XYZ file of C-alpha atoms in Angstrom:
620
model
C 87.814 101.031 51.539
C 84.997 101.720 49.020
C 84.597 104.893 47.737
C 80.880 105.211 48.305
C 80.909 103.737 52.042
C 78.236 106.200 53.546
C 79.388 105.527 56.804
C 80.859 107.981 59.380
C 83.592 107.728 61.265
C 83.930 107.734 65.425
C 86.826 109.043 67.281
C 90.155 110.261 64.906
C 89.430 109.897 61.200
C 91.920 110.015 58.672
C 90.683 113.618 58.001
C 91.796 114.750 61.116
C 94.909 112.833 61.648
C 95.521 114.883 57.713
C 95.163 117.406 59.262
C 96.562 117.470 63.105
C 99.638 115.875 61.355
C 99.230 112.776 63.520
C 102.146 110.463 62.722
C 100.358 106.968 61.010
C 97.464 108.188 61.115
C 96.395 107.091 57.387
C 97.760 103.895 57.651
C 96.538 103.223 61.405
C 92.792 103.969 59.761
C 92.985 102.519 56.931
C 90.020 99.943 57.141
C 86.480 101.143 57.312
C 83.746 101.044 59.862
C 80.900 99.168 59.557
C 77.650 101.401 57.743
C 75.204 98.903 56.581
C 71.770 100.390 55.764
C 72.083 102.409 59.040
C 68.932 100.362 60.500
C 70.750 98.203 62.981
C 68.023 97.466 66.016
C 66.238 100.376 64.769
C 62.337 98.706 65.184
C 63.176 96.989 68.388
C 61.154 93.908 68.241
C 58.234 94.642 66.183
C 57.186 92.765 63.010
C 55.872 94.570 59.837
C 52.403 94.270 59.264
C 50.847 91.115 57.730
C 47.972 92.946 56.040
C 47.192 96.349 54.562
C 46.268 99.135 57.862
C 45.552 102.716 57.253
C 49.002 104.460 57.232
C 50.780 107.312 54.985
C 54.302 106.907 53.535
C 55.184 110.562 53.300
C 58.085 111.263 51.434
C 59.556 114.901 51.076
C 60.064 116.532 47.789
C 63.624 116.676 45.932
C 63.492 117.975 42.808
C 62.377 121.302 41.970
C 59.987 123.950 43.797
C 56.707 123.487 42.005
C 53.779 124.138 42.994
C 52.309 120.517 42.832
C 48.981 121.823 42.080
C 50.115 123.990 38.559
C 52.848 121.949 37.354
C 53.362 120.704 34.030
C 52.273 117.350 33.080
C 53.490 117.418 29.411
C 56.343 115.451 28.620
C 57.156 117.056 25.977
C 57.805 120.608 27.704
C 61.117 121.791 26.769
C 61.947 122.595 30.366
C 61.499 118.876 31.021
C 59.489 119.521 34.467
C 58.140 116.070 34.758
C 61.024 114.539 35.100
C 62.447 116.851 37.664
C 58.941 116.797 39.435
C 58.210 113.678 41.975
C 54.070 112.902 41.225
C 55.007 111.726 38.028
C 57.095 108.662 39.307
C 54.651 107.895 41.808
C 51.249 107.570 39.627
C 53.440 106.752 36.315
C 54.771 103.207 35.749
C 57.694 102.682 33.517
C 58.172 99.599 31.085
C 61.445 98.642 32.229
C 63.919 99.668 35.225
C 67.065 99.707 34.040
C 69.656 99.347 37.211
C 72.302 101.726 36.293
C 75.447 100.652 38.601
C 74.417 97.016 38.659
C 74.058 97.318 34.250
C 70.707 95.010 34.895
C 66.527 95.052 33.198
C 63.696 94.888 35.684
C 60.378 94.224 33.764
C 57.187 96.395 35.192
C 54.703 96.853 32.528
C 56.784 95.053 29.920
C 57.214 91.622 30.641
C 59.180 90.177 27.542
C 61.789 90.903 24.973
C 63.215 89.947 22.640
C 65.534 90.752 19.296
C 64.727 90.090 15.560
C 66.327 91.035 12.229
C 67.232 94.671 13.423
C 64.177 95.294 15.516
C 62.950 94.465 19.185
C 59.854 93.364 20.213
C 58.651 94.480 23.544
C 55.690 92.810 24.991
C 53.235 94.388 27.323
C 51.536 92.925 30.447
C 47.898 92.473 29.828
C 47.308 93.315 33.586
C 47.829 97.305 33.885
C 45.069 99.340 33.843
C 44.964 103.404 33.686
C 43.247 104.987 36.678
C 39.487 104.897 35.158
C 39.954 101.364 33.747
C 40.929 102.001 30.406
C 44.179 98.877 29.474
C 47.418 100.171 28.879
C 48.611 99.163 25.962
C 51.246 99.535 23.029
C 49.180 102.152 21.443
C 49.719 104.209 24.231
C 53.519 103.929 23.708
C 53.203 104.600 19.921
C 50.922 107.600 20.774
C 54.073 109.130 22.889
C 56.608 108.188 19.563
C 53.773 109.904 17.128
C 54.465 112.931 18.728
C 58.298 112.992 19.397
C 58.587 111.548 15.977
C 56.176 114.513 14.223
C 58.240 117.269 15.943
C 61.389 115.794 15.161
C 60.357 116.595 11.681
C 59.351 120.409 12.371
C 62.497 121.059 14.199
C 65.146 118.779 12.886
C 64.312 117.446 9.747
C 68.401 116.469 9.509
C 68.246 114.653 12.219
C 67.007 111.146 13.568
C 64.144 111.663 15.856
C 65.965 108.746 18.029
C 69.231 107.883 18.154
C 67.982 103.976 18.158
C 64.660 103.444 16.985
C 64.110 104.098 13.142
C 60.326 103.512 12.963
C 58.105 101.533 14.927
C 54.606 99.705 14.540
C 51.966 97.561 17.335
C 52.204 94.574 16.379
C 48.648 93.967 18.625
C 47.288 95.580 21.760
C 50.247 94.458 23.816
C 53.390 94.660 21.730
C 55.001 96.679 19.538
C 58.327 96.451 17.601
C 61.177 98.784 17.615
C 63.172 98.695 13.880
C 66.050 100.287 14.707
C 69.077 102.201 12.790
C 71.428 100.029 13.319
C 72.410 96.536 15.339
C 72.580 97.949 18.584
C 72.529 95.329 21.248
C 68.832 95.107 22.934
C 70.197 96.033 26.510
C 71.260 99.219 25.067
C 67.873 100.632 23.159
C 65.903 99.202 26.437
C 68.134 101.069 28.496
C 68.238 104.405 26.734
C 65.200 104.327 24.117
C 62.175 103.426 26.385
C 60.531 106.189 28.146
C 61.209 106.824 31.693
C 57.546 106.245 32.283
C 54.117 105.807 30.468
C 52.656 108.818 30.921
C 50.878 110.048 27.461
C 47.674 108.409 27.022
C 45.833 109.458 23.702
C 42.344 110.698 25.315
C 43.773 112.687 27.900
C 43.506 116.512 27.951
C 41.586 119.361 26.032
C 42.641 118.949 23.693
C 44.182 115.469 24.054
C 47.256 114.167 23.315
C 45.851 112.439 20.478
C 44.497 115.366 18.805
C 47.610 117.568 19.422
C 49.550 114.469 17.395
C 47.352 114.708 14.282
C 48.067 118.597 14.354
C 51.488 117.494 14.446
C 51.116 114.574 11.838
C 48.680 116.591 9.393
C 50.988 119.745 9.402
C 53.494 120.136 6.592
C 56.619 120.041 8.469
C 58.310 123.011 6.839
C 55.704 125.693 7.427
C 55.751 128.023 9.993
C 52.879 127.007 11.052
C 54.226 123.552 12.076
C 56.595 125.673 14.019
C 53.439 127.250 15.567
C 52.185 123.935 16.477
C 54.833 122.568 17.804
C 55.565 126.011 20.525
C 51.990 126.019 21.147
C 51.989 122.122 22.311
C 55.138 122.330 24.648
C 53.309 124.925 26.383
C 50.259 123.105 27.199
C 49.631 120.844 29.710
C 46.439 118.606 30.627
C 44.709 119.944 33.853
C 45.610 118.563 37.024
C 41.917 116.691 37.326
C 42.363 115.326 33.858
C 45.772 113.543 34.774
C 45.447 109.416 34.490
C 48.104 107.638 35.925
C 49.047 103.684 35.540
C 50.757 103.579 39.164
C 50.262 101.588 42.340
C 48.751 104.839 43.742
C 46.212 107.401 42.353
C 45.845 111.184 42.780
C 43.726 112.011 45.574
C 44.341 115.215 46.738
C 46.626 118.159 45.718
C 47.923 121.314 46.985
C 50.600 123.612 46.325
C 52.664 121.850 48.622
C 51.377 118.318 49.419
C 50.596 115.832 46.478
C 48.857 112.879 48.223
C 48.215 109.533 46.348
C 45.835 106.774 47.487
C 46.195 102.919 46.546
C 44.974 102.212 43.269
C 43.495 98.715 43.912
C 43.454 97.289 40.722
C 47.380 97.588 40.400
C 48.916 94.501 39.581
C 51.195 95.047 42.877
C 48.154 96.123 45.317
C 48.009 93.169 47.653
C 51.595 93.520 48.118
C 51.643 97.215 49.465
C 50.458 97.656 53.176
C 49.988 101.199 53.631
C 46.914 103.394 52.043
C 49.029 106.355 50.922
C 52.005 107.799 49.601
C 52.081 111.636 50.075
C 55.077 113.940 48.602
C 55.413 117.114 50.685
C 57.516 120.327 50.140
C 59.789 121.109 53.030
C 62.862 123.929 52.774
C 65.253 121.685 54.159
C 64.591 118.224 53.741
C 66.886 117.010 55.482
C 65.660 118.993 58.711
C 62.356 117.194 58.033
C 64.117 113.831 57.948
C 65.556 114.193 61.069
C 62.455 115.946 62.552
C 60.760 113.018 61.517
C 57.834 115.209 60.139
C 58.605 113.084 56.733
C 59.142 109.333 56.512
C 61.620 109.414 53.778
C 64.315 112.260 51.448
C 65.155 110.965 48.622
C 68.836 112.641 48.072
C 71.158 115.104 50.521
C 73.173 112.836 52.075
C 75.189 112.229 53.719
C 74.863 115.926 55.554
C 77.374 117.028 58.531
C 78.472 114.704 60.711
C 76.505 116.289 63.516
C 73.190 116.457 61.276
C 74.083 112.705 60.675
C 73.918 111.982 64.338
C 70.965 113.348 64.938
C 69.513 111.337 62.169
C 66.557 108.400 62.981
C 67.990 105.250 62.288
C 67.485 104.620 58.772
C 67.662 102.650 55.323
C 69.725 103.531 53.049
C 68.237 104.308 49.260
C 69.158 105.589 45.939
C 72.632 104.900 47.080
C 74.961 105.232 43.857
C 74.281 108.661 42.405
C 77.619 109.817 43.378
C 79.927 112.798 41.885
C 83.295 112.678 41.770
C 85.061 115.810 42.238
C 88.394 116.258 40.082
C 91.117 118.413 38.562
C 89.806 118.969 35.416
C 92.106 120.054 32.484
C 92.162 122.226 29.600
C 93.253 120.921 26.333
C 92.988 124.202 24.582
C 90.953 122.664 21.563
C 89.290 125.912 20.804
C 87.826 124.889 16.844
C 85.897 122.234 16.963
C 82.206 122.540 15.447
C 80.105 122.685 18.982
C 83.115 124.505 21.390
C 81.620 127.017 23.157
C 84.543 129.524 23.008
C 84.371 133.229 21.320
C 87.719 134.582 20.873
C 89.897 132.410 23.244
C 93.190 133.717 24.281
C 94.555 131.055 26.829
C 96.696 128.135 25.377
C 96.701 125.978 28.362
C 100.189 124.471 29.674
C 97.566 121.304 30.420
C 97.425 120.770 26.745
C 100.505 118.750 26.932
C 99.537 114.661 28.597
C 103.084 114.954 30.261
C 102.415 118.037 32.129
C 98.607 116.606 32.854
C 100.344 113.457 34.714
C 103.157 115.330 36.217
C 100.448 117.661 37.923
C 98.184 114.651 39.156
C 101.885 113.004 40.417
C 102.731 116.612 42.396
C 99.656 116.532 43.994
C 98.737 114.822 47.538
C 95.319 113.518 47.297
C 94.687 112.872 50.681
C 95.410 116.285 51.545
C 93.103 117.992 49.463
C 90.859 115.402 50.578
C 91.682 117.006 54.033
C 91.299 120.988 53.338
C 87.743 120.064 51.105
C 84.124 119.757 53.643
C 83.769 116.375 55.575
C 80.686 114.894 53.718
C 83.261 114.610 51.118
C 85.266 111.144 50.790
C 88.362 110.229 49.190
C 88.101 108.714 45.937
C 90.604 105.718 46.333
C 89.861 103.900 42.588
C 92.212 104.857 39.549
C 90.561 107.878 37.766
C 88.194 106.620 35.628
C 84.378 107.505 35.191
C 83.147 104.565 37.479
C 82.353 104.018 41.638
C 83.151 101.454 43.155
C 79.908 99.182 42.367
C 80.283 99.429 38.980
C 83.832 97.876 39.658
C 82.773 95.560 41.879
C 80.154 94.091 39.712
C 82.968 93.126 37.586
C 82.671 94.798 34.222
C 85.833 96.575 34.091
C 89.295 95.209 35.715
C 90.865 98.358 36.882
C 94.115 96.420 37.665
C 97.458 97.926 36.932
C 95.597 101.390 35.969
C 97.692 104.386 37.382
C 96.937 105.589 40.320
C 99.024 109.125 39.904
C 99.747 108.453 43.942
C 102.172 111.079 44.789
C 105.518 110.995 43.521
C 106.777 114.421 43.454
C 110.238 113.160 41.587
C 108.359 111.424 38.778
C 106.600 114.699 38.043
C 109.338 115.866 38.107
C 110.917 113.879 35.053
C 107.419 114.473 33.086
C 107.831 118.191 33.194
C 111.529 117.825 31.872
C 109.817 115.219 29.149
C 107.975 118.227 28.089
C 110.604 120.493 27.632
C 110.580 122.380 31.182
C 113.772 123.406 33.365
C 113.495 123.967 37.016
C 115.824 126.966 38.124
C 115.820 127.837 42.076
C 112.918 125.863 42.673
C 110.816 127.838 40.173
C 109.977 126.054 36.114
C 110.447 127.505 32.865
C 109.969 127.129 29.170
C 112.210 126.772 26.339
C 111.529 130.615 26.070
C 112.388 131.019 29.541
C 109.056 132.252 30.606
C 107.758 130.473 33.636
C 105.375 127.839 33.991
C 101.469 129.103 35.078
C 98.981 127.625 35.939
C 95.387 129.694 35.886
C 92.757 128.166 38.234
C 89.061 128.908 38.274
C 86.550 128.072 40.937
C 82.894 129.690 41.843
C 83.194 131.590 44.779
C 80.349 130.393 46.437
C 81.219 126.447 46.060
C 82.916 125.491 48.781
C 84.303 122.711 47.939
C 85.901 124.201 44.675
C 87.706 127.222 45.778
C 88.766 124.859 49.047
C 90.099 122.046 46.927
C 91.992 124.623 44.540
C 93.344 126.590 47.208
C 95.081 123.176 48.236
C 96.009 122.540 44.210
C 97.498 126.080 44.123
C 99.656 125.640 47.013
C 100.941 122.256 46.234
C 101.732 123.535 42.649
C 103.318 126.584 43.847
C 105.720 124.322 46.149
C 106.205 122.353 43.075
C 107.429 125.237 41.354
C 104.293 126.316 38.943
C 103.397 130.422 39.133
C 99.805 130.050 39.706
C 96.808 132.297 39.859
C 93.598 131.332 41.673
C 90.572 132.963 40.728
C 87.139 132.977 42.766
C 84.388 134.411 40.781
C 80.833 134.534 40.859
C 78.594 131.889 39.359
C 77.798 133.615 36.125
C 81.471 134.264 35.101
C 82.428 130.967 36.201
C 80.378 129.507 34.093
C 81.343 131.612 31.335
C 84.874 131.799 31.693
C 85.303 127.935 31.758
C 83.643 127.248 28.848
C 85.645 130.016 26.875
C 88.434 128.313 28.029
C 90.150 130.863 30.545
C 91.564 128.250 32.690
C 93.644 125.086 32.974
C 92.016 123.751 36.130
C 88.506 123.836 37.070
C 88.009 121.772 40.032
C 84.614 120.107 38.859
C 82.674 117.469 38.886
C 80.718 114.430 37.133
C 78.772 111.569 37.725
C 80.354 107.870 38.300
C 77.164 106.035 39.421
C 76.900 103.829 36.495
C 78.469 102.286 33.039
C 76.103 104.516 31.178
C 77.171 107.386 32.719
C 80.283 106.737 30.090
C 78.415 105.774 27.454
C 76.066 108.620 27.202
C 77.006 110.590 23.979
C 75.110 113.461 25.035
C 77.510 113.257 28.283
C 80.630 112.951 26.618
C 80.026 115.303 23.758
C 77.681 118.218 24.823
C 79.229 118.663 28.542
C 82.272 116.799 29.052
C 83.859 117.637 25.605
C 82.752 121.723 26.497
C 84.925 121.877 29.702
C 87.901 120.143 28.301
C 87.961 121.250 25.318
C 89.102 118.748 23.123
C 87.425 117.404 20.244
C 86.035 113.804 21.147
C 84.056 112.891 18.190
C 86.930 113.161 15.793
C 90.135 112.809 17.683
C 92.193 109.605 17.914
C 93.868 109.483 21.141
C 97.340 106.802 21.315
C 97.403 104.965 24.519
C 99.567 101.626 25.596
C 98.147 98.908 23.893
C 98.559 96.576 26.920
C 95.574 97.750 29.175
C 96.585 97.522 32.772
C 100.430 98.558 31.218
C 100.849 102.211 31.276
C 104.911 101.362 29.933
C 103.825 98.769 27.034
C 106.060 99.382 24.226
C 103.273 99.477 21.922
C 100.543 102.110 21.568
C 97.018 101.688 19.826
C 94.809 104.726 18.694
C 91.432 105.075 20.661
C 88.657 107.020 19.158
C 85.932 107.528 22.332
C 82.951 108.164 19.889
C 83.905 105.054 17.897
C 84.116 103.030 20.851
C 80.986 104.150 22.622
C 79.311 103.399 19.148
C 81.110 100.151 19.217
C 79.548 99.248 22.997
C 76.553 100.107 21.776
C 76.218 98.048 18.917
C 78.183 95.291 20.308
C 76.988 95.569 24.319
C 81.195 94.164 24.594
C 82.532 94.957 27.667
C 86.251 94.804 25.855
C 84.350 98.630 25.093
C 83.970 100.028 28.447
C 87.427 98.577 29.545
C 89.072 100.710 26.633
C 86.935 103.470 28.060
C 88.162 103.681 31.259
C 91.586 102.975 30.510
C 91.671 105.878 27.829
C 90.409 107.752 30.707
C 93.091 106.600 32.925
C 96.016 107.510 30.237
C 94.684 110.462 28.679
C 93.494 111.676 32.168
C 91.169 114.562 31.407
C 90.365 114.815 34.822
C 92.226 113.555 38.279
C 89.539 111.949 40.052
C 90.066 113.143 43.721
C 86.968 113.691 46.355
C 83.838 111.618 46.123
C 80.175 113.138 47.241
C 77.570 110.566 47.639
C 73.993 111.873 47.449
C 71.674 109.082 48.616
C 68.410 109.283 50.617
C 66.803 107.332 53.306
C 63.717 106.031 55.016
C 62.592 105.636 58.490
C 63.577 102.384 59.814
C 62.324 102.615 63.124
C 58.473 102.749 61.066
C 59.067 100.992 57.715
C 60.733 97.559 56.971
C 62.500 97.683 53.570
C 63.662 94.783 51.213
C 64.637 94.575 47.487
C 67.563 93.524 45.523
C 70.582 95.724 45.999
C 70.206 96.697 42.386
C 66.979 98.110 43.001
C 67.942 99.667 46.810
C 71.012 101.271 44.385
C 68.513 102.748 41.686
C 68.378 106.950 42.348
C 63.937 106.723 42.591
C 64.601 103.577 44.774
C 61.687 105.260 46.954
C 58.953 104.407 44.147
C 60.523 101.532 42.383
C 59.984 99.661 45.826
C 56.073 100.238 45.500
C 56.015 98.628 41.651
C 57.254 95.466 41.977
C 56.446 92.054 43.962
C 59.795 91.128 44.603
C 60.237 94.381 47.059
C 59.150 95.435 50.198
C 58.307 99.136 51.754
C 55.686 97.396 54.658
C 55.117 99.506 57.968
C 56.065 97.787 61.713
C 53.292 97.140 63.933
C 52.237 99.901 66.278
């Protein structure tokens, strides 16, 4: 059964036969039920529209609480409000989709690539316009890398201003080359090193973003007033009524809580959209709205309940892979490394031994936490690694023969002895005779986490571990496991795509934090035989070397050493699954695209850009 399958299950489920004890009852459900896009029969027999009428898509807004009409439009604003804030992906095109789960390039305003002696060359369509006319073009893009370039300088002159691109130069109105750092592969600059969307254009504002970059430029970089510059440009923002978007749909009217954009007719995509606008719209549950139908679309929040999800319209399916796995997370007590997070740590985690790691994930029943844990929650049934099951299914990354840790309460047993632990009466010790603990943290106000734990703690205390559970606020939660004060956090992480492994920021900045280990400059031994967790032979693993290597290489021998690190090492024991995709109406609105693009988390614009998708109403 995949682990994303959004479907939901009639009569027992294997939740309830966990849980009522009934005999089989895993096995007996083991196949799923059909869940499609959820739009089975849902427009009876109407057609959609063969021409343009006058209808609104409304969509309801999902990230943040802004007041449309005083939000930032500065890209460059530290608190990075634009891209948290919907308007911005609805009247902003980007040059490239990149199709996270699927690993695949969609050209929108670029429409050609292509690599040269250390540098990419990114064509431009000649047929995108700004919203009064003007062409978009590669200045535009050089306009944005001016400016992150120039304050790169101010505030991190040791630094590269990108982790890719070295310099850059247009080549003519519609190109411009990217010389880069080193040979990374082209999939992985376009991926990562291209803006989200084209949103700076160098007359806009008052001042404009041209004349805040030759402040930027024309200050010497080690002055405080460059500093001065730079504080007093993040906090500026063009006026709503001097925004100029690129989009298939303009701003046309704006309040606090409705955004409303009309068809912008000179949009390469026009004469394929058949609606006359796209309005975003604040509700305090969006979900409510959804199934109110007072909004056609939500973009994330499911699945909900199972009775909210009954009382659903029928509906597509979108943004479907932005899912979270939800796992035993371990300590490894690396308290010294140059960015921990720790002041004065006293706990030296028993999880900072492998053997006790994988005798843990071995004493635990997975499927019964699953049980105890909310029911939008499903069981994550891959190996632990950082992946779903799309990115496994697309065939990157062969997770056969990785362990599974299934339980096996006599093999964790032999682990702990392996690590120098005695069991006496039921109860394990150390060589000092001290027993075994286990200190568990969880924020008392996440469900899921104290729920899941309070299964850990009483499957570890059967097991013979002393454990404490501790259920604190948010605040010291947050503090406590970065200082290191636990063993097991019960956290979570995306899997919705390869590059959510590859992202050094990811790895490093969070990831490394709540472990606490040292990823940039550890080598970790695993088997050598991938697939072969008892090969004879071992080879050393160093994750920042190999996510360098992936990028430079774009070889997927990279991401399977990845994932199988993960798998050995096991710095977390993947367990519960949430899905958080979104849906439209499908009783009102016929949707079509590639399943890369239904997959993509902003889905409900991407299907608007393009010619090769389809968001079309159904006759009235």
């Amino acid at each position: 059964m995949p682990t994303n399958d959004n479907s939901q299950w009639s009569g027992i489920t294997r939740r309830t036969a966990l849980k009522s004890g009934v005999a089989g009852g895993v096995a007996a459900l083991a196949g799923c039920s059909s869940g499609g896009n959820g739009n089975e029969g849902a427009a009876d027999d109407r057609e959609p529209v063969e021409e343009r009428v006058d209808r609104r898509f409304t969509k309801a807004l999902h990230r943040g609480t802004y007041d449309m009409d005083n939000a930032s439009w500065n890209p460059f604003d530290p608190a990075n409000s634009m891209n948290n804030f919907d308007p911005p992906g609805l009247i902003f095109d980007p040059p490239i989709i990149y199709h996270e789960s699927h690993d695949e390039l969609q050209g929108v305003i670029a429409n050609d690539w292509e690599e040269e002696d250390g540098s990419i060359l990114v064509e431009l369509s000649d047929e995108w316009t700004w919203h009064n006319g003007d062409p978009v073009t590669a200045h535009d893009l050089t306009t944005r890398r001016d400016i992150e370039f120039a304050i790169s300088d101010i505030t991190s002159p040791d630094s590269n201003a990108n982790t890719y691109i070295q310099d850059y130069e247009a080549v003519d109105d519609y190109a411009i080359r990217y010389h880069l750092h080193d040979d990374f592969t082209m999939k992985s600059v376009l991926a990562n090193a291209l803006p989200a969307m084209v949103s700076v254009k160098e007359d806009t504002g008052n001042p404009s973003f041209g004349e805040w970059r030759d402040d930027l430029v024309d200050v010497d970089p080690e002055s405080d007033e460059a500093s001065q510059v730079v504080s007093d440009f993040q906090e500026w923002s063009p006026e709503l009524d001097e925004v100029v978007g690129n989009g298939p749909f303009q701003i046309k009217d704006v309040t606090d809580s409705v955004f409303v954009g009309e068809i912008y007719e000179d949009h390469p995509n026009a004469d394929n959209l058949y609606f006359t606008e796209f309005a975003i719209e604040q509700h305090d549950d969006q979900v409510l709205a959804f199934m109110e139908e007072s909004v056609d679309a939500i973009a994330l929040n499911l699945p909900a309940s199972p009775d909210v999800m009954d009382q659903l319209p029928p509906h597509h399916e979108i943004n479907r892979d932005y899912n979270h796995a939800w796992s035993v997370l371990f300590n490894f007590g690396n308290y010294d490394f140059p960015d921990s997070p720790t002041e004065n740590p006293s706990n030296q985690p028993i999880t900072a031994d492998r053997r006790v790691r994988h005798a843990i994930a071995y004493a635990i029943d997975k499927e019964r936490l699953w049980s105890s844990v909310p029911q939008v929650y499903d069981l994550y049934e891959l190996p632990s690694t950082f992946l779903n099951e799309t990115a496994v299914d697309e065939g990157i990354v062969d997770v056969e023969g990785y362990d599974e840790y299934a339980l096996d309460r006599d093999k964790a047993a032999s682990l702990m002895e392996e690590a120098g632990y005695q069991r006496d009466d039921g109860q394990w010790y150390d060589e000092d005779d001290e027993e075994a603990q286990l200190v568990l943290y969880a924020q008392s106000d996440t469900s899921v986490q104290v729920d899941a734990l309070d299964a850990v703690q009483s499957e570890m205390e059967d097991f013979g571990f002393d454990v404490s559970l501790e259920a604190v606020d948010q605040a010291t939660y947050g503090e406590a496991r970065l200082n290191g004060d636990h063993d097991i956090i019960f956290d979570n992480h995306p899997v919705f795509s390869i590059r959510g492994l590859t992202w050094v920021d990811f790895v490093w900045a969070w990831f490394s934090q709540l472990n606490h280990a040292d990823y940039e400059n550890t080598n970790w031994e695993i088997p050598a035989e991938i697939g072969n967790s008892d090969a004879s032979s071992t080879m050393e693993l160093n994750v920042w070397n190999q996510i360098e290597q992936l990028h430079l290489t774009g070889d997927n021998e990279y991401i399977q050493n990845l994932t199988w690190w993960y798998n050995q090492v096991l710095p977390m024991y993947n367990c519960v699954i949430a899905a958080d995709y979104g849906a439209i109406n499908a009783t009102d609105w016929h949707v079509d695209a590639s399943e890369a693009l239904i997959d993509n988390r902003t889905a409900e614009f991407y299907l608007t850009k393009v010619s090769d998708a389809e968001l079309i109403p159904y006759e009235e």
